[in-house]
């Protein structure tokens, strides 16, 4: 009798754990799959973030220069949050570099390496040929301040430094170009 009770208790516990695992797994997939998807079916986010306090935050570039987003006013800015441990980030970086080269000085690109060690970030930048400005966000504070929820995340800032759009997930070259063209056409 005792062993039957133990078996029944164990069986119920295993069923509950399996159910919890399925629910948690499904929730996690709902957040992760869109960000890892190579199409533009990722999460298009409204931009409720008030960027004003973020504009004056200073950060140090990989080149050792001090910079703030306020310093970049006057031109649209593409802020891309990435990491060397993020396969989707790695996949989009060469495309971001190509679009950066296409727009030249008309648009500023800034890549924030999130919770990454500097050696890995430098190595990835070299491997992908990225030449736009790169900075460190070792604790992910800037990413969190822009309400980042998945990697990669890209934030589009107007010439005045206001958030125009935020996108979590991979952006193709054509989608990135399309979004930048909308920023330029808006004249903001």
XYZ file of C-alpha atoms in Angstrom:
188
model
C 0.000 0.000 0.000
C 2.753 2.409 0.981
C 4.602 1.953 -2.328
C 1.418 2.486 -4.315
C 0.959 5.852 -2.567
C 4.574 6.804 -3.264
C 4.215 5.810 -6.916
C 0.980 7.799 -7.256
C 2.541 10.870 -5.584
C 5.614 10.648 -7.781
C 3.479 10.196 -10.880
C 1.385 13.288 -10.004
C 4.526 15.339 -9.329
C 6.058 14.330 -12.663
C 2.828 15.234 -14.489
C 2.725 18.661 -12.803
C 6.382 19.347 -13.610
C 5.820 18.304 -17.218
C 2.826 20.626 -17.484
C 4.780 23.542 -15.968
C 7.695 22.837 -18.344
C 5.380 22.884 -21.343
C 3.780 26.177 -20.307
C 7.124 27.841 -19.540
C 8.640 26.475 -22.743
C 5.769 27.748 -24.848
C 6.042 31.184 -23.282
C 9.790 31.254 -23.866
C 9.387 30.204 -27.493
C 6.887 32.980 -28.001
C 9.569 35.477 -27.039
C 12.619 33.786 -28.540
C 11.430 32.519 -31.914
C 10.421 35.935 -33.298
C 13.821 37.355 -32.358
C 15.683 34.464 -33.980
C 13.571 34.461 -37.133
C 15.508 35.581 -40.199
C 12.432 37.162 -41.768
C 10.924 40.449 -40.753
C 8.153 38.698 -38.812
C 9.768 39.741 -35.550
C 8.275 42.020 -32.956
C 7.500 45.544 -34.149
C 7.257 47.572 -30.979
C 5.602 50.867 -30.276
C 8.095 53.333 -28.908
C 6.731 54.601 -25.581
C 10.233 55.302 -24.265
C 11.015 58.882 -23.317
C 14.520 59.245 -24.739
C 15.232 62.659 -23.221
C 17.128 61.399 -20.148
C 18.975 58.852 -22.282
C 20.293 61.393 -24.762
C 22.749 62.907 -22.297
C 24.121 59.613 -20.952
C 27.764 59.372 -21.946
C 29.316 56.141 -23.107
C 32.790 55.162 -24.253
C 33.256 53.877 -27.786
C 35.476 50.920 -28.662
C 37.916 53.583 -29.924
C 38.068 55.175 -26.461
C 36.072 58.312 -27.306
C 33.333 59.652 -25.033
C 30.026 60.156 -26.800
C 26.345 60.716 -26.037
C 23.346 60.380 -28.315
C 22.757 64.118 -27.812
C 26.066 64.670 -29.629
C 24.485 63.029 -32.680
C 21.449 65.330 -32.978
C 20.894 66.669 -36.453
C 21.094 63.273 -38.161
C 18.916 60.181 -37.826
C 20.498 57.506 -35.633
C 20.213 53.719 -35.851
C 20.946 52.173 -32.445
C 21.514 48.418 -32.651
C 21.799 46.265 -29.527
C 23.851 43.129 -30.179
C 26.168 40.584 -28.555
C 28.746 38.067 -29.723
C 26.740 35.294 -28.031
C 23.609 36.115 -30.077
C 23.429 34.168 -33.389
C 20.701 36.439 -34.782
C 22.839 39.510 -34.001
C 25.832 37.994 -35.774
C 23.682 37.176 -38.806
C 22.477 40.755 -39.276
C 25.763 42.605 -38.652
C 27.197 42.371 -42.207
C 23.886 43.713 -43.566
C 23.952 46.592 -41.098
C 27.478 47.426 -42.237
C 26.399 47.363 -45.899
C 23.488 49.729 -45.181
C 25.779 51.928 -43.077
C 28.115 52.224 -46.079
C 25.165 52.922 -48.391
C 23.908 55.883 -46.332
C 27.332 57.217 -45.373
C 27.243 60.334 -43.216
C 23.490 60.900 -43.712
C 22.662 58.424 -40.927
C 24.617 57.554 -37.784
C 24.906 53.917 -36.734
C 25.780 53.021 -33.135
C 26.092 49.403 -32.047
C 25.770 48.626 -28.332
C 27.469 45.388 -27.254
C 25.186 44.052 -24.512
C 26.494 42.004 -21.603
C 29.470 40.881 -23.643
C 33.147 40.613 -22.924
C 35.215 43.133 -24.850
C 37.530 40.582 -26.489
C 34.586 38.690 -28.021
C 32.956 41.940 -29.137
C 36.153 43.156 -30.798
C 36.657 39.801 -32.501
C 33.107 39.754 -33.868
C 33.364 43.341 -35.113
C 36.556 42.421 -36.976
C 35.053 39.215 -38.406
C 31.895 40.946 -39.646
C 33.717 44.012 -40.973
C 31.701 46.494 -38.899
C 33.116 50.022 -39.104
C 30.318 52.041 -37.502
C 30.610 53.279 -33.908
C 30.541 50.510 -31.304
C 30.113 50.956 -27.562
C 29.852 48.686 -24.537
C 26.756 48.220 -22.401
C 28.242 45.643 -20.019
C 25.242 45.385 -17.695
C 22.604 45.987 -20.364
C 21.481 49.208 -18.670
C 21.057 51.186 -21.881
C 19.262 48.244 -23.485
C 16.866 48.072 -20.512
C 16.340 51.847 -20.586
C 15.090 51.501 -24.175
C 12.756 48.701 -23.026
C 14.687 46.045 -24.929
C 13.087 42.622 -24.669
C 14.940 40.433 -27.184
C 18.163 40.328 -29.120
C 18.871 41.907 -31.475
C 16.885 45.096 -30.954
C 17.172 48.154 -33.158
C 15.959 51.622 -32.200
C 15.519 54.363 -34.803
C 15.993 57.926 -33.566
C 14.886 61.054 -35.413
C 17.203 63.994 -36.042
C 15.883 65.433 -32.755
C 16.741 62.253 -30.847
C 13.170 61.009 -30.458
C 12.347 57.323 -30.839
C 10.690 56.810 -34.200
C 10.531 53.022 -34.123
C 11.851 50.051 -32.205
C 12.271 46.554 -33.653
C 13.216 43.346 -31.857
C 14.469 40.631 -34.161
C 16.652 40.365 -37.219
C 16.362 43.121 -39.824
C 17.311 42.333 -43.400
C 19.212 44.899 -45.451
C 16.063 45.779 -47.388
C 13.944 46.247 -44.246
C 16.640 48.311 -42.586
C 16.985 50.466 -45.710
C 13.200 50.889 -45.896
C 13.008 52.082 -42.272
C 15.886 54.508 -42.716
C 14.334 55.913 -45.888
C 11.106 56.563 -43.932
C 13.148 58.404 -41.296
C 14.853 60.528 -43.950
C 11.600 61.225 -45.820
C 9.895 62.339 -42.608
C 12.560 65.000 -42.300
C 12.674 64.507 -38.566
